[in-house]
Amino acid sequence: MSRPDRQGQTRGQRVRPEDVYRWGPVWARQVGRFLDHVWWSTTVHGAEKVPAEGPVIIASNHVGIIDGPVVFGAVPRSSHFLVKQEFFDSRIGFLMTWAGQIPVDRSSGRAALATGKAFLDEGRVVGIFPEGTRGGGDASSVRAGVAWLAVNSGAPIVPAACLGTRLPGDRRGHVPGPRSKLHVVFGDPIRLDSADGVSRREQMARAMEVIGTGLAAHVRGAVELTGVPLPASAMPGRGDDGGRGE
């Protein structure tokens, strides 16, 4: 649980665009690339599919504890990811702050989403894990936050699949050893069609369907491309944390 301030708000509830360092990803991306290609052995597929300029939403599946830095280091542009606020309150919290990441309170993510939209309005890249927690990683369900960002910003959504960070049989907190073979696969951008006379509720529902279907299909294709399976929790009869979001 994130520590509330004297007004009773958690870090994720009170974050504003001016609180997030724009310069953070300049150095942090180099750290991510070091982790991807020196500490681990990460193959990046489809980096050219991430638009070279303008606002972009990176929407990735989530299977392992290191997915954040792995995907962050693979994105070919500076990016700001929505990260659970508990990481900001940990011993490495200052690195999250300096890296220009956006803390999100998963019980009330409005402030983080508003900050993410502000960054998209500036033409930046914002990353999000729509499943909300690491689990099977098949993207069989997504939360509304990614749809809200897409509908309200008009930014294209680039699906990403992170594979190898947790394999069948690995514990949920597993950290791959040095030179482990990992993969990040980017897909073709998903662009939402705007329709006149459609209510906001209908827009959101349609966006969630399109994004969820697109991301799930992309993950399946990435598994076929790389030959790397999803964790055992994605298999019938194997559960994970029941959605606690660790």
PDB file of C-alpha atoms in Angstrom:
ATOM      1  CA  MET A   1       0.000   0.000   0.000  1.00  0.00           C
ATOM      2  CA  SER A   2       1.396   3.379  -0.986  1.00  0.00           C
ATOM      3  CA  ARG A   3       1.878   5.875   1.828  1.00  0.00           C
ATOM      4  CA  PRO A   4      -0.711   8.683   1.775  1.00  0.00           C
ATOM      5  CA  ASP A   5       0.365  12.288   2.210  1.00  0.00           C
ATOM      6  CA  ARG A   6      -1.107  14.630   4.759  1.00  0.00           C
ATOM      7  CA  GLN A   7      -4.132  15.237   2.549  1.00  0.00           C
ATOM      8  CA  GLY A   8      -4.790  11.514   2.523  1.00  0.00           C
ATOM      9  CA  GLN A   9      -3.869  10.993  -1.137  1.00  0.00           C
ATOM     10  CA  THR A  10      -1.476   8.348  -2.344  1.00  0.00           C
ATOM     11  CA  ARG A  11       1.330   9.136  -4.771  1.00  0.00           C
ATOM     12  CA  GLY A  12      -0.668   7.721  -7.662  1.00  0.00           C
ATOM     13  CA  GLN A  13      -3.745   9.750  -6.769  1.00  0.00           C
ATOM     14  CA  ARG A  14      -1.933  13.073  -6.606  1.00  0.00           C
ATOM     15  CA  VAL A  15       0.444  12.785  -9.588  1.00  0.00           C
ATOM     16  CA  ARG A  16       0.291  15.637 -12.109  1.00  0.00           C
ATOM     17  CA  PRO A  17       2.057  16.121 -15.450  1.00  0.00           C
ATOM     18  CA  GLU A  18       4.424  18.670 -13.913  1.00  0.00           C
ATOM     19  CA  ASP A  19       5.534  16.080 -11.338  1.00  0.00           C
ATOM     20  CA  VAL A  20       7.012  13.739 -13.968  1.00  0.00           C
ATOM     21  CA  TYR A  21      10.497  14.402 -15.343  1.00  0.00           C
ATOM     22  CA  ARG A  22      10.472  14.724 -19.130  1.00  0.00           C
ATOM     23  CA  TRP A  23      14.239  14.183 -19.182  1.00  0.00           C
ATOM     24  CA  GLY A  24      14.036  10.928 -17.238  1.00  0.00           C
ATOM     25  CA  PRO A  25      13.805   8.522 -20.192  1.00  0.00           C
ATOM     26  CA  VAL A  26      16.871  10.117 -21.830  1.00  0.00           C
ATOM     27  CA  TRP A  27      19.182   8.310 -19.404  1.00  0.00           C
ATOM     28  CA  ALA A  28      16.834   5.566 -18.231  1.00  0.00           C
ATOM     29  CA  ARG A  29      16.361   4.208 -21.736  1.00  0.00           C
ATOM     30  CA  GLN A  30      20.092   3.570 -21.946  1.00  0.00           C
ATOM     31  CA  VAL A  31      19.880   1.576 -18.715  1.00  0.00           C
ATOM     32  CA  GLY A  32      16.970  -0.391 -20.186  1.00  0.00           C
ATOM     33  CA  ARG A  33      18.970  -1.129 -23.319  1.00  0.00           C
ATOM     34  CA  PHE A  34      21.922  -2.274 -21.206  1.00  0.00           C
ATOM     35  CA  LEU A  35      19.690  -4.653 -19.270  1.00  0.00           C
ATOM     36  CA  ASP A  36      18.095  -5.937 -22.484  1.00  0.00           C
ATOM     37  CA  HIS A  37      21.248  -6.545 -24.479  1.00  0.00           C
ATOM     38  CA  VAL A  38      24.084  -6.944 -21.964  1.00  0.00           C
ATOM     39  CA  TRP A  39      22.612  -8.348 -18.766  1.00  0.00           C
ATOM     40  CA  TRP A  40      19.924 -10.340 -20.593  1.00  0.00           C
ATOM     41  CA  SER A  41      19.836 -11.368 -24.250  1.00  0.00           C
ATOM     42  CA  THR A  42      16.732  -9.712 -25.648  1.00  0.00           C
ATOM     43  CA  THR A  43      15.661  -9.939 -29.261  1.00  0.00           C
ATOM     44  CA  VAL A  44      13.459  -7.029 -30.344  1.00  0.00           C
ATOM     45  CA  HIS A  45      11.107  -7.707 -33.234  1.00  0.00           C
ATOM     46  CA  GLY A  46       9.215  -5.043 -35.179  1.00  0.00           C
ATOM     47  CA  ALA A  47      10.732  -1.925 -33.587  1.00  0.00           C
ATOM     48  CA  GLU A  48      10.137  -0.162 -36.904  1.00  0.00           C
ATOM     49  CA  LYS A  49       6.395  -0.511 -36.324  1.00  0.00           C
ATOM     50  CA  VAL A  50       6.533   2.079 -33.530  1.00  0.00           C
ATOM     51  CA  PRO A  51       5.813   5.458 -35.216  1.00  0.00           C
ATOM     52  CA  ALA A  52       8.964   7.594 -35.217  1.00  0.00           C
ATOM     53  CA  GLU A  53       7.119  10.716 -34.100  1.00  0.00           C
ATOM     54  CA  GLY A  54       3.837  11.830 -32.624  1.00  0.00           C
ATOM     55  CA  PRO A  55       1.837  10.362 -29.736  1.00  0.00           C
ATOM     56  CA  VAL A  56       1.946   6.584 -29.318  1.00  0.00           C
ATOM     57  CA  ILE A  57       0.502   4.203 -26.735  1.00  0.00           C
ATOM     58  CA  ILE A  58       2.536   1.041 -26.133  1.00  0.00           C
ATOM     59  CA  ALA A  59       0.214  -1.679 -24.797  1.00  0.00           C
ATOM     60  CA  SER A  60       2.050  -4.797 -23.608  1.00  0.00           C
ATOM     61  CA  ASN A  61       1.047  -8.101 -22.115  1.00  0.00           C
ATOM     62  CA  HIS A  62       2.391  -8.790 -18.632  1.00  0.00           C
ATOM     63  CA  VAL A  63       3.920 -12.073 -17.521  1.00  0.00           C
ATOM     64  CA  GLY A  64       6.928 -11.312 -15.313  1.00  0.00           C
ATOM     65  CA  ILE A  65       8.287  -8.929 -12.727  1.00  0.00           C
ATOM     66  CA  ILE A  66      10.902  -7.494 -15.122  1.00  0.00           C
ATOM     67  CA  ASP A  67       8.547  -6.834 -18.046  1.00  0.00           C
ATOM     68  CA  GLY A  68       8.613  -3.094 -17.346  1.00  0.00           C
ATOM     69  CA  PRO A  69      12.349  -2.463 -17.830  1.00  0.00           C
ATOM     70  CA  VAL A  70      12.545  -5.032 -20.649  1.00  0.00           C
ATOM     71  CA  VAL A  71       9.806  -3.401 -22.745  1.00  0.00           C
ATOM     72  CA  PHE A  72      10.941   0.097 -21.756  1.00  0.00           C
ATOM     73  CA  GLY A  73      14.445  -0.651 -23.059  1.00  0.00           C
ATOM     74  CA  ALA A  74      13.068  -2.138 -26.283  1.00  0.00           C
ATOM     75  CA  VAL A  75      10.907   0.846 -27.282  1.00  0.00           C
ATOM     76  CA  PRO A  76      12.879   2.774 -29.942  1.00  0.00           C
ATOM     77  CA  ARG A  77      11.829   6.130 -28.477  1.00  0.00           C
ATOM     78  CA  SER A  78      11.868   7.729 -25.057  1.00  0.00           C
ATOM     79  CA  SER A  79       8.765   6.626 -23.200  1.00  0.00           C
ATOM     80  CA  HIS A  80       6.877   7.087 -19.949  1.00  0.00           C
ATOM     81  CA  PHE A  81       5.226   3.969 -18.509  1.00  0.00           C
ATOM     82  CA  LEU A  82       2.413   3.765 -16.000  1.00  0.00           C
ATOM     83  CA  VAL A  83       3.994   1.888 -13.077  1.00  0.00           C
ATOM     84  CA  LYS A  84       2.265   0.736  -9.907  1.00  0.00           C
ATOM     85  CA  GLN A  85       2.954   3.201  -7.129  1.00  0.00           C
ATOM     86  CA  GLU A  86       4.327   0.503  -4.825  1.00  0.00           C
ATOM     87  CA  PHE A  87       7.549   0.532  -6.859  1.00  0.00           C
ATOM     88  CA  PHE A  88       7.881   4.269  -6.153  1.00  0.00           C
ATOM     89  CA  ASP A  89       7.636   3.572  -2.423  1.00  0.00           C
ATOM     90  CA  SER A  90      10.278   0.834  -2.531  1.00  0.00           C
ATOM     91  CA  ARG A  91      14.035   1.184  -2.118  1.00  0.00           C
ATOM     92  CA  ILE A  92      14.368   1.836  -5.869  1.00  0.00           C
ATOM     93  CA  GLY A  93      11.556   4.369  -5.878  1.00  0.00           C
ATOM     94  CA  PHE A  94      13.881   7.287  -6.508  1.00  0.00           C
ATOM     95  CA  LEU A  95      14.990   5.601  -9.753  1.00  0.00           C
ATOM     96  CA  MET A  96      11.376   5.358 -10.901  1.00  0.00           C
ATOM     97  CA  THR A  97      10.992   9.072 -10.231  1.00  0.00           C
ATOM     98  CA  TRP A  98      14.241  10.049 -11.950  1.00  0.00           C
ATOM     99  CA  ALA A  99      13.362   7.812 -14.911  1.00  0.00           C
ATOM    100  CA  GLY A 100      10.234   9.861 -15.580  1.00  0.00           C
ATOM    101  CA  GLN A 101       7.763   7.061 -15.013  1.00  0.00           C
ATOM    102  CA  ILE A 102       4.158   7.681 -13.982  1.00  0.00           C
ATOM    103  CA  PRO A 103       2.935   6.253 -10.639  1.00  0.00           C
ATOM    104  CA  VAL A 104      -0.523   4.725 -10.773  1.00  0.00           C
ATOM    105  CA  ASP A 105      -2.814   3.845  -7.889  1.00  0.00           C
ATOM    106  CA  ARG A 106      -4.655   0.841  -9.258  1.00  0.00           C
ATOM    107  CA  SER A 107      -7.634   1.476  -6.990  1.00  0.00           C
ATOM    108  CA  SER A 108      -8.009   4.972  -8.469  1.00  0.00           C
ATOM    109  CA  GLY A 109      -6.014   5.534 -11.618  1.00  0.00           C
ATOM    110  CA  ARG A 110      -7.582   8.777 -12.827  1.00  0.00           C
ATOM    111  CA  ALA A 111      -4.615  11.012 -12.018  1.00  0.00           C
ATOM    112  CA  ALA A 112      -2.138   8.706 -13.753  1.00  0.00           C
ATOM    113  CA  LEU A 113      -4.350   8.432 -16.835  1.00  0.00           C
ATOM    114  CA  ALA A 114      -4.788  12.208 -16.979  1.00  0.00           C
ATOM    115  CA  THR A 115      -1.005  12.575 -16.749  1.00  0.00           C
ATOM    116  CA  GLY A 116      -0.551   9.994 -19.487  1.00  0.00           C
ATOM    117  CA  LYS A 117      -2.981  11.858 -21.738  1.00  0.00           C
ATOM    118  CA  ALA A 118      -1.112  15.111 -21.136  1.00  0.00           C
ATOM    119  CA  PHE A 119       2.099  13.415 -22.278  1.00  0.00           C
ATOM    120  CA  LEU A 120       0.365  12.035 -25.373  1.00  0.00           C
ATOM    121  CA  ASP A 121      -0.913  15.543 -26.116  1.00  0.00           C
ATOM    122  CA  GLU A 122       2.759  16.591 -26.119  1.00  0.00           C
ATOM    123  CA  GLY A 123       3.494  13.974 -28.786  1.00  0.00           C
ATOM    124  CA  ARG A 124       5.218  11.560 -26.399  1.00  0.00           C
ATOM    125  CA  VAL A 125       5.149   7.780 -25.984  1.00  0.00           C
ATOM    126  CA  VAL A 126       3.170   6.365 -23.056  1.00  0.00           C
ATOM    127  CA  GLY A 127       3.376   2.700 -22.066  1.00  0.00           C
ATOM    128  CA  ILE A 128       0.777   0.675 -20.224  1.00  0.00           C
ATOM    129  CA  PHE A 129       0.162  -2.945 -19.245  1.00  0.00           C
ATOM    130  CA  PRO A 130      -3.591  -3.264 -19.929  1.00  0.00           C
ATOM    131  CA  GLU A 131      -3.993  -6.542 -18.054  1.00  0.00           C
ATOM    132  CA  GLY A 132      -3.271  -4.610 -14.865  1.00  0.00           C
ATOM    133  CA  THR A 133      -1.206  -7.361 -13.254  1.00  0.00           C
ATOM    134  CA  ARG A 134       1.271  -9.996 -14.294  1.00  0.00           C
ATOM    135  CA  GLY A 135      -0.353 -13.327 -14.901  1.00  0.00           C
ATOM    136  CA  GLY A 136      -0.880 -15.615 -17.869  1.00  0.00           C
ATOM    137  CA  GLY A 137       0.100 -12.880 -20.305  1.00  0.00           C
ATOM    138  CA  ASP A 138      -2.377 -13.956 -22.978  1.00  0.00           C
ATOM    139  CA  ALA A 139      -4.209 -10.609 -22.812  1.00  0.00           C
ATOM    140  CA  SER A 140      -7.531 -12.417 -22.517  1.00  0.00           C
ATOM    141  CA  SER A 141      -8.856  -9.430 -20.586  1.00  0.00           C
ATOM    142  CA  VAL A 142      -7.824  -5.787 -20.498  1.00  0.00           C
ATOM    143  CA  ARG A 143      -8.787  -2.940 -18.213  1.00  0.00           C
ATOM    144  CA  ALA A 144     -10.439   0.264 -19.301  1.00  0.00           C
ATOM    145  CA  GLY A 145      -7.415   2.537 -18.794  1.00  0.00           C
ATOM    146  CA  VAL A 146      -5.847   1.838 -22.180  1.00  0.00           C
ATOM    147  CA  ALA A 147      -9.189   2.435 -23.917  1.00  0.00           C
ATOM    148  CA  TRP A 148      -9.614   5.735 -22.062  1.00  0.00           C
ATOM    149  CA  LEU A 149      -6.174   6.897 -23.168  1.00  0.00           C
ATOM    150  CA  ALA A 150      -6.823   5.903 -26.778  1.00  0.00           C
ATOM    151  CA  VAL A 151     -10.302   7.426 -27.008  1.00  0.00           C
ATOM    152  CA  ASN A 152      -9.320  10.689 -25.335  1.00  0.00           C
ATOM    153  CA  SER A 153      -5.971  11.196 -27.081  1.00  0.00           C
ATOM    154  CA  GLY A 154      -6.593   9.731 -30.513  1.00  0.00           C
ATOM    155  CA  ALA A 155      -3.119   8.150 -30.356  1.00  0.00           C
ATOM    156  CA  PRO A 156      -2.421   4.861 -32.142  1.00  0.00           C
ATOM    157  CA  ILE A 157      -1.895   1.804 -29.948  1.00  0.00           C
ATOM    158  CA  VAL A 158       1.135  -0.363 -30.694  1.00  0.00           C
ATOM    159  CA  PRO A 159       0.652  -3.864 -29.240  1.00  0.00           C
ATOM    160  CA  ALA A 160       3.703  -5.431 -27.620  1.00  0.00           C
ATOM    161  CA  ALA A 161       4.383  -8.966 -26.446  1.00  0.00           C
ATOM    162  CA  CYS A 162       7.033  -9.606 -23.803  1.00  0.00           C
ATOM    163  CA  LEU A 163       8.065 -13.268 -23.716  1.00  0.00           C
ATOM    164  CA  GLY A 164      10.587 -15.290 -21.768  1.00  0.00           C
ATOM    165  CA  THR A 165      10.559 -13.249 -18.565  1.00  0.00           C
ATOM    166  CA  ARG A 166       8.521 -16.030 -16.930  1.00  0.00           C
ATOM    167  CA  LEU A 167       8.272 -19.510 -18.385  1.00  0.00           C
ATOM    168  CA  PRO A 168       6.009 -22.453 -17.502  1.00  0.00           C
ATOM    169  CA  GLY A 169       6.831 -23.581 -13.969  1.00  0.00           C
ATOM    170  CA  ASP A 170       8.490 -20.318 -12.920  1.00  0.00           C
ATOM    171  CA  ARG A 171       7.194 -18.563  -9.808  1.00  0.00           C
ATOM    172  CA  ARG A 172       5.405 -15.247 -10.286  1.00  0.00           C
ATOM    173  CA  GLY A 173       8.356 -13.364  -8.777  1.00  0.00           C
ATOM    174  CA  HIS A 174      10.923 -15.103 -10.985  1.00  0.00           C
ATOM    175  CA  VAL A 175      13.843 -12.978 -12.235  1.00  0.00           C
ATOM    176  CA  PRO A 176      15.647 -14.452 -15.267  1.00  0.00           C
ATOM    177  CA  GLY A 177      19.369 -15.006 -14.865  1.00  0.00           C
ATOM    178  CA  PRO A 178      22.101 -13.227 -16.836  1.00  0.00           C
ATOM    179  CA  ARG A 179      21.993 -13.745 -20.603  1.00  0.00           C
ATOM    180  CA  SER A 180      18.520 -15.293 -20.462  1.00  0.00           C
ATOM    181  CA  LYS A 181      16.914 -15.205 -23.892  1.00  0.00           C
ATOM    182  CA  LEU A 182      13.984 -12.783 -23.900  1.00  0.00           C
ATOM    183  CA  HIS A 183      11.817 -11.385 -26.673  1.00  0.00           C
ATOM    184  CA  VAL A 184       9.841  -8.179 -27.200  1.00  0.00           C
ATOM    185  CA  VAL A 185       7.614  -8.201 -30.274  1.00  0.00           C
ATOM    186  CA  PHE A 186       5.924  -5.007 -31.517  1.00  0.00           C
ATOM    187  CA  GLY A 187       2.925  -5.197 -33.821  1.00  0.00           C
ATOM    188  CA  ASP A 188       1.199  -2.994 -36.349  1.00  0.00           C
ATOM    189  CA  PRO A 189      -0.433   0.082 -34.773  1.00  0.00           C
ATOM    190  CA  ILE A 190      -4.100  -0.192 -33.902  1.00  0.00           C
ATOM    191  CA  ARG A 191      -6.050   2.920 -34.841  1.00  0.00           C
ATOM    192  CA  LEU A 192      -9.553   3.502 -33.546  1.00  0.00           C
ATOM    193  CA  ASP A 193     -12.208   4.745 -35.937  1.00  0.00           C
ATOM    194  CA  SER A 194     -14.161   7.780 -34.764  1.00  0.00           C
ATOM    195  CA  ALA A 195     -17.882   7.541 -35.377  1.00  0.00           C
ATOM    196  CA  ASP A 196     -20.329  10.433 -35.172  1.00  0.00           C
ATOM    197  CA  GLY A 197     -23.383  10.000 -33.011  1.00  0.00           C
ATOM    198  CA  VAL A 198     -21.824   7.318 -30.821  1.00  0.00           C
ATOM    199  CA  SER A 199     -22.023   7.756 -27.056  1.00  0.00           C
ATOM    200  CA  ARG A 200     -18.896   7.866 -24.919  1.00  0.00           C
ATOM    201  CA  ARG A 201     -19.896   4.582 -23.301  1.00  0.00           C
ATOM    202  CA  GLU A 202     -20.176   2.937 -26.705  1.00  0.00           C
ATOM    203  CA  GLN A 203     -16.819   4.402 -27.770  1.00  0.00           C
ATOM    204  CA  MET A 204     -15.144   2.990 -24.673  1.00  0.00           C
ATOM    205  CA  ALA A 205     -16.756  -0.418 -25.080  1.00  0.00           C
ATOM    206  CA  ARG A 206     -15.750  -0.585 -28.721  1.00  0.00           C
ATOM    207  CA  ALA A 207     -12.196   0.560 -27.933  1.00  0.00           C
ATOM    208  CA  MET A 208     -11.788  -2.106 -25.243  1.00  0.00           C
ATOM    209  CA  GLU A 209     -13.013  -4.768 -27.661  1.00  0.00           C
ATOM    210  CA  VAL A 210     -10.742  -3.677 -30.504  1.00  0.00           C
ATOM    211  CA  ILE A 211      -7.660  -3.242 -28.310  1.00  0.00           C
ATOM    212  CA  GLY A 212      -8.247  -6.422 -26.318  1.00  0.00           C
ATOM    213  CA  THR A 213      -8.845  -8.530 -29.421  1.00  0.00           C
ATOM    214  CA  GLY A 214      -5.864  -6.994 -31.210  1.00  0.00           C
ATOM    215  CA  LEU A 215      -3.461  -7.443 -28.290  1.00  0.00           C
ATOM    216  CA  ALA A 216      -4.543 -11.046 -27.666  1.00  0.00           C
ATOM    217  CA  ALA A 217      -4.078 -11.904 -31.354  1.00  0.00           C
ATOM    218  CA  HIS A 218      -0.690 -10.204 -31.352  1.00  0.00           C
ATOM    219  CA  VAL A 219       0.478 -12.203 -28.325  1.00  0.00           C
ATOM    220  CA  ARG A 220      -0.589 -15.454 -29.980  1.00  0.00           C
ATOM    221  CA  GLY A 221       1.323 -14.485 -33.105  1.00  0.00           C
ATOM    222  CA  ALA A 222       4.391 -13.560 -31.050  1.00  0.00           C
ATOM    223  CA  VAL A 223       4.367 -16.954 -29.320  1.00  0.00           C
ATOM    224  CA  GLU A 224       4.262 -18.639 -32.735  1.00  0.00           C
ATOM    225  CA  LEU A 225       7.022 -16.379 -34.069  1.00  0.00           C
ATOM    226  CA  THR A 226       9.443 -16.898 -31.196  1.00  0.00           C
ATOM    227  CA  GLY A 227       8.481 -20.365 -29.991  1.00  0.00           C
ATOM    228  CA  VAL A 228       8.513 -19.048 -26.413  1.00  0.00           C
ATOM    229  CA  PRO A 229       5.504 -20.222 -24.369  1.00  0.00           C
ATOM    230  CA  LEU A 230       3.464 -18.203 -21.949  1.00  0.00           C
ATOM    231  CA  PRO A 231       3.677 -19.029 -18.214  1.00  0.00           C
ATOM    232  CA  ALA A 232       1.929 -22.081 -16.821  1.00  0.00           C
ATOM    233  CA  SER A 233      -0.701 -19.800 -15.264  1.00  0.00           C
ATOM    234  CA  ALA A 234      -2.069 -19.268 -18.786  1.00  0.00           C
ATOM    235  CA  MET A 235      -2.776 -23.002 -19.093  1.00  0.00           C
ATOM    236  CA  PRO A 236      -6.110 -24.575 -18.096  1.00  0.00           C
ATOM    237  CA  GLY A 237      -6.257 -25.598 -14.477  1.00  0.00           C
ATOM    238  CA  ARG A 238      -3.386 -23.361 -13.357  1.00  0.00           C
ATOM    239  CA  GLY A 239      -4.229 -20.212 -11.446  1.00  0.00           C
ATOM    240  CA  ASP A 240      -2.252 -17.132 -10.509  1.00  0.00           C
ATOM    241  CA  ASP A 241      -2.896 -14.491  -7.884  1.00  0.00           C
ATOM    242  CA  GLY A 242      -6.598 -14.024  -8.529  1.00  0.00           C
ATOM    243  CA  GLY A 243      -6.018 -10.462  -9.695  1.00  0.00           C
ATOM    244  CA  ARG A 244      -4.222  -9.016  -6.702  1.00  0.00           C
ATOM    245  CA  GLY A 245      -1.846  -7.255  -9.050  1.00  0.00           C
ATOM    246  CA  GLU A 246       1.599  -8.020  -7.737  1.00  0.00           C
TER     247      GLU A 246
END
